[in-house]
């Protein structure tokens, strides 16, 4: 067996850094330095006769994946369970194709670890046409490598002519430019793999147009939240009517933000958020008004809602019902913004440095630079402890 394995060819690749050199693709030579693999080969050779050929083939694949593709021993053994070949002819062609399209060695290793079956794909009929197509859309080199690594593996198996090109053409008709199409399929690569997703998207977009949503808003929403537009058309229509029933204006951007919120959560999840605000005295009208003003307030976790309310009500003394007028505050970080700024404001008011009452949303929504100038640096001599409460003031001075 080992004598037959010695006849396996070699491939000039270097995945370990340094000068490129021919790496002899021989399990006998390689296993002299890796006893564990030698044991594996011996076990293969000890298998019953009907398993002998598959054992040799498996060993061939493992060593090819290590020597030519840069996989670790563990990765190679794992990958060999899903791909099998007896010669390096096609795998070598796949590696050449990847290199010619600007894939670096680390990306080649990642791609093959992620989807080893690519080594068996046809070059002229499958891979090259796909790679050339996406290159024509502006993806090449590392960008192309990252695109395929972020996609579902089925994209590599999907028909270019029957699905990928028609999908990209349909998207381009909506968002006009190839670069925008790439943004969409990066975020929702499943669009390329099945007609159901594309069909739902087209029907749902048509519905938005019928409801009076501006085309520019639809295009921006598609680029930012494509998955929200590919849900079932029945559910999508129900949500659109629900959003309208809450008083959202289809001509405003908030309509689509509200739509995003409801498509991203189930009814039980929505009820959890409603109950969280309700525990602090918010009425149904309060919740709907807050949702209209700032839809993101219903996309936060129940824990985030409760902890923010607890601090602002129990530590700062704000009326929970009044906060329904400022729902955007719930999207701010409690630890990085709300607590430090409220603590500064509390000290300044207690010392009479700030006499006029300032709305919570006012000092929370200020940029970091503006807040530092107006509430920290301005009073640092009289109240030096402010620098401890707001460490970023010290950082800003350092820079």
XYZ file of C-alpha atoms in Angstrom, residues 2-398:
397
model
C 2.724 2.482 0.956
C 4.565 1.791 -2.257
C 1.462 2.721 -4.235
C 1.004 5.857 -2.172
C 4.550 6.986 -2.952
C 3.526 7.319 -6.566
C 1.075 10.101 -5.740
C 2.174 13.313 -7.475
C 3.299 16.623 -6.089
C 2.007 20.166 -6.347
C 4.037 23.332 -6.007
C 2.202 25.318 -3.332
C 3.260 26.913 -0.084
C 0.637 27.439 2.602
C 3.074 27.820 5.480
C 4.845 31.066 4.534
C 8.371 31.523 3.260
C 9.649 30.795 -0.211
C 7.498 28.701 -2.475
C 8.819 25.178 -2.884
C 7.582 21.889 -4.233
C 5.751 20.019 -1.505
C 6.027 16.305 -2.272
C 2.619 14.861 -1.943
C 3.695 11.543 -0.427
C 1.957 10.072 2.599
C 5.077 8.039 3.401
C 7.304 11.127 3.636
C 4.629 13.177 5.388
C 3.827 10.523 7.971
C 7.456 10.224 8.998
C 6.895 13.620 10.635
C 3.305 12.838 11.664
C 3.128 9.432 13.369
C -0.590 9.816 14.036
C -1.314 9.871 10.321
C 0.970 6.890 9.760
C -1.101 4.983 12.326
C -4.232 5.997 10.396
C -2.765 4.644 7.163
C -1.758 1.387 8.851
C -5.313 1.062 10.142
C -6.614 1.671 6.631
C -4.313 -1.061 5.294
C -5.532 -3.422 8.004
C -9.147 -3.010 6.890
C -10.957 -5.851 5.134
C -10.074 -6.220 1.413
C -13.296 -4.611 0.208
C -12.349 -1.405 2.052
C -8.759 -1.242 0.807
C -9.361 1.031 -2.183
C -11.527 3.470 -0.221
C -8.868 3.605 2.502
C -6.164 4.527 0.001
C -8.463 7.100 -1.573
C -9.295 8.632 1.803
C -5.632 8.867 2.694
C -4.929 10.487 -0.666
C -7.604 13.123 -0.040
C -6.383 13.872 3.489
C -2.819 14.452 2.327
C -3.927 16.512 -0.643
C -6.010 18.737 1.601
C -3.042 19.241 3.936
C -0.264 19.682 1.387
C -2.054 21.467 -1.449
C -4.921 23.261 0.292
C -3.349 24.262 3.592
C -5.827 22.515 5.880
C -4.823 21.307 9.307
C -4.759 17.580 9.978
C -8.064 17.752 11.843
C -9.706 19.882 9.138
C -8.441 17.562 6.410
C -9.745 14.423 8.099
C -13.127 16.085 8.649
C -13.320 17.371 5.074
C -12.336 13.979 3.641
C -15.621 12.596 4.973
C -17.588 14.788 2.570
C -15.388 14.776 -0.548
C -13.535 11.996 -2.319
C -11.285 11.850 -5.382
C -8.540 9.548 -6.624
C -6.492 11.963 -8.736
C -5.487 15.574 -8.248
C -6.377 16.679 -11.780
C -9.709 18.397 -11.061
C -8.780 19.678 -7.576
C -5.614 21.198 -9.067
C -7.725 22.966 -11.682
C -10.028 24.324 -8.964
C -7.070 25.687 -6.988
C -5.652 27.281 -10.141
C -9.008 28.928 -10.816
C -9.182 30.323 -7.281
C -5.648 31.701 -7.495
C -6.315 33.236 -10.914
C -9.307 35.068 -9.443
C -7.205 36.586 -6.675
C -7.966 34.221 -3.812
C -5.092 34.277 -1.330
C -3.917 31.044 0.281
C -5.682 31.707 3.614
C -8.961 32.291 1.775
C -8.483 29.157 -0.309
C -8.001 27.157 2.880
C -11.082 28.738 4.460
C -13.216 28.086 1.388
C -12.200 24.452 1.119
C -12.601 23.883 4.861
C -16.065 25.436 4.638
C -17.086 23.620 1.449
C -14.640 20.875 0.374
C -16.989 19.650 -2.354
C -15.865 22.592 -4.478
C -12.770 20.550 -5.382
C -14.983 18.209 -7.427
C -16.925 20.902 -9.285
C -16.487 21.285 -13.032
C -14.403 24.265 -14.057
C -15.758 25.273 -17.459
C -19.415 24.420 -16.900
C -19.799 25.468 -13.274
C -17.187 27.484 -11.435
C -15.520 29.671 -14.054
C -18.781 31.060 -15.505
C -20.006 31.922 -11.980
C -16.730 33.539 -10.973
C -16.583 35.536 -14.215
C -20.191 36.646 -13.764
C -19.666 37.972 -10.250
C -16.413 39.586 -11.357
C -18.409 41.468 -13.996
C -20.609 42.740 -11.154
C -17.619 44.238 -9.368
C -16.488 41.356 -7.158
C -12.912 40.172 -7.485
C -9.994 38.999 -5.385
C -10.610 39.133 -1.641
C -14.083 40.625 -2.149
C -15.073 37.651 -4.279
C -13.589 35.234 -1.756
C -15.451 36.858 1.132
C -18.655 36.845 -0.887
C -18.560 33.096 -1.430
C -17.557 32.470 2.186
C -20.574 34.474 3.370
C -22.992 32.687 1.039
C -24.970 29.554 1.546
C -23.116 26.621 -0.096
C -26.062 26.124 -2.401
C -25.010 29.221 -4.355
C -22.097 27.197 -5.746
C -24.559 24.539 -6.867
C -27.183 26.917 -8.239
C -27.714 27.310 -11.975
C -26.146 30.499 -13.271
C -28.462 30.833 -16.267
C -31.709 29.688 -14.670
C -31.497 31.371 -11.255
C -28.489 33.595 -10.525
C -28.612 35.814 -13.616
C -32.425 36.255 -13.603
C -32.302 37.124 -9.896
C -29.560 39.722 -10.337
C -31.343 41.228 -13.346
C -34.599 41.533 -11.382
C -32.832 43.187 -8.468
C -30.982 45.574 -10.758
C -34.293 46.732 -12.238
C -35.232 47.888 -8.738
C -31.952 49.273 -7.356
C -30.404 50.303 -10.723
C -26.733 49.543 -10.086
C -24.693 46.334 -9.873
C -23.020 47.530 -6.680
C -26.449 47.774 -5.048
C -27.320 44.275 -6.234
C -24.149 42.975 -4.589
C -25.125 44.669 -1.311
C -28.461 42.847 -1.392
C -27.154 39.384 -2.178
C -24.372 39.725 0.391
C -27.088 40.238 3.005
C -29.471 37.656 1.616
C -27.601 35.127 -0.580
C -30.567 32.753 -0.395
C -32.193 34.980 -3.018
C -29.848 33.409 -5.555
C -30.789 29.836 -4.718
C -34.536 29.653 -5.100
C -37.369 31.218 -7.041
C -39.667 31.326 -3.977
C -37.622 34.053 -2.305
C -37.474 36.173 -5.438
C -41.175 35.663 -6.174
C -42.159 36.732 -2.651
C -39.873 39.754 -2.883
C -41.376 40.947 -6.159
C -44.966 40.523 -4.969
C -44.247 42.243 -1.647
C -42.514 45.170 -3.358
C -45.482 45.578 -5.678
C -47.773 45.698 -2.641
C -45.670 48.456 -1.077
C -45.943 50.463 -4.284
C -49.711 50.022 -4.298
C -49.829 51.300 -0.711
C -48.014 54.482 -1.676
C -44.503 53.733 -0.450
C -42.056 55.789 -2.568
C -39.780 53.816 -4.883
C -36.669 55.377 -3.344
C -37.754 54.179 0.107
C -38.405 50.685 -1.242
C -34.960 50.542 -2.879
C -33.188 51.643 0.301
C -35.206 49.180 2.375
C -34.391 46.364 -0.044
C -30.668 47.061 0.257
C -30.770 47.261 4.050
C -33.392 44.665 4.984
C -33.875 42.239 2.071
C -34.996 39.395 4.346
C -38.003 41.445 5.482
C -39.247 41.467 1.888
C -38.927 37.727 1.244
C -41.361 36.445 3.869
C -44.614 34.873 2.676
C -46.831 37.286 0.790
C -49.813 36.499 3.035
C -47.929 37.331 6.227
C -46.382 40.401 4.621
C -49.767 41.812 3.638
C -51.093 41.213 7.156
C -48.174 43.155 8.630
C -48.604 46.004 6.143
C -52.249 46.348 7.165
C -51.281 46.159 10.838
C -48.735 48.941 10.387
C -51.295 51.087 8.579
C -53.761 50.425 11.387
C -51.264 51.850 13.867
C -51.277 55.133 12.005
C -48.002 54.858 10.075
C -47.866 56.971 6.923
C -46.702 54.859 3.920
C -45.014 57.906 2.402
C -42.673 58.259 5.398
C -39.519 56.253 6.106
C -40.884 55.272 9.541
C -43.465 53.078 7.789
C -40.759 50.698 6.600
C -38.924 50.823 9.948
C -42.137 49.717 11.600
C -42.551 47.030 8.965
C -39.041 45.789 9.675
C -39.807 45.527 13.375
C -42.916 43.415 12.890
C -41.403 41.122 10.254
C -38.456 40.432 12.566
C -40.511 39.172 15.502
C -43.294 36.744 16.264
C -46.554 37.738 17.925
C -45.477 36.194 21.277
C -42.270 38.246 21.139
C -44.262 41.403 20.421
C -46.475 40.644 23.414
C -43.408 40.277 25.647
C -42.315 43.801 24.707
C -45.839 45.146 25.222
C -45.974 43.534 28.674
C -42.542 44.921 29.568
C -43.639 48.496 28.914
C -47.027 47.775 30.435
C -45.420 46.862 33.763
C -44.311 50.492 34.004
C -47.762 51.867 33.363
C -47.667 52.386 29.613
C -51.081 52.096 27.987
C -51.727 50.516 24.601
C -51.921 54.021 23.132
C -48.573 54.908 24.751
C -46.956 51.864 23.165
C -48.395 52.492 19.705
C -47.436 56.172 19.829
C -43.901 55.274 20.910
C -43.661 52.643 18.186
C -44.753 55.179 15.557
C -42.158 57.701 16.728
C -39.302 55.246 17.086
C -40.053 51.674 15.891
C -36.713 50.441 17.264
C -38.102 50.734 20.803
C -40.027 47.504 20.183
C -37.006 45.696 18.740
C -35.067 45.816 22.004
C -34.853 42.873 24.368
C -37.202 42.668 27.328
C -34.138 42.844 29.593
C -32.959 46.085 27.958
C -36.382 47.685 28.321
C -36.704 46.719 31.982
C -33.176 47.750 33.000
C -33.478 51.134 31.275
C -36.844 51.792 32.892
C -35.559 50.721 36.303
C -32.649 53.163 36.195
C -34.550 56.141 34.824
C -37.566 55.681 37.101
C -36.044 54.391 40.339
C -32.635 56.085 40.202
C -33.434 59.296 38.333
C -37.073 59.797 39.291
C -38.537 60.192 35.820
C -42.207 59.482 35.210
C -42.415 56.277 33.117
C -45.467 57.492 31.193
C -43.666 60.679 30.140
C -40.892 58.582 28.602
C -43.349 57.309 26.016
C -42.835 60.715 24.405
C -39.090 60.004 24.025
C -38.895 56.341 22.907
C -35.529 56.897 21.233
C -33.837 56.915 24.654
C -34.351 53.164 24.977
C -32.011 52.576 22.030
C -29.078 54.230 23.790
C -26.584 52.105 25.700
C -27.437 52.061 29.393
C -23.832 51.584 30.544
C -22.056 53.785 27.996
C -24.461 56.693 27.643
C -27.545 56.782 29.855
C -25.956 56.115 33.262
C -22.828 58.322 32.792
C -24.780 61.276 31.381
C -27.592 61.054 33.925
C -25.035 60.829 36.741
C -23.293 63.985 35.497
C -26.602 65.810 35.169
C -27.718 64.700 38.638
C -24.556 66.067 40.293
C -24.746 69.368 38.400
C -28.378 69.944 39.380
C -27.716 68.973 43.004
C -24.924 71.599 43.184
C -27.019 74.236 41.438
C -24.717 74.362 38.425
C -27.625 73.685 36.085
C -30.760 75.485 37.207
C -33.023 75.172 34.195
C -34.612 71.750 33.825
C -33.381 70.012 30.704
C -35.434 67.327 28.962
C -33.971 63.852 29.247
C -33.936 63.357 25.489
C -31.999 66.614 25.043
C -28.845 65.690 26.919
C -29.017 62.028 25.933
C -29.219 62.793 22.212
C -26.336 65.283 22.168
C -23.175 64.170 20.413
C -20.416 63.065 22.752
C -18.361 66.146 21.907
C -21.251 68.527 22.610
C -22.149 66.845 25.893
C -18.552 67.019 27.099
C -18.277 70.727 26.317
C -21.625 71.712 27.840
C -21.790 69.484 30.908
C -18.321 68.176 31.816
C -15.425 70.358 30.656
C -17.366 73.546 31.386
C -17.625 72.609 35.089
C -14.459 70.554 35.606
C -12.850 73.137 37.906
C -15.868 73.519 40.214
C -16.827 69.830 40.042
C -13.673 67.779 39.285
C -15.417 64.484 40.068
C -17.271 64.806 36.754
C -14.161 63.509 35.005
C -14.487 60.267 36.953
C -18.139 59.941 36.061
C -17.451 60.568 32.394
C -14.065 58.915 31.525
C -14.323 59.819 27.842
C -13.630 63.420 28.864
C -10.154 62.347 29.955
C -9.676 60.438 26.688
C -10.698 63.462 24.645
C -8.142 65.575 26.480
C -5.443 62.991 25.816
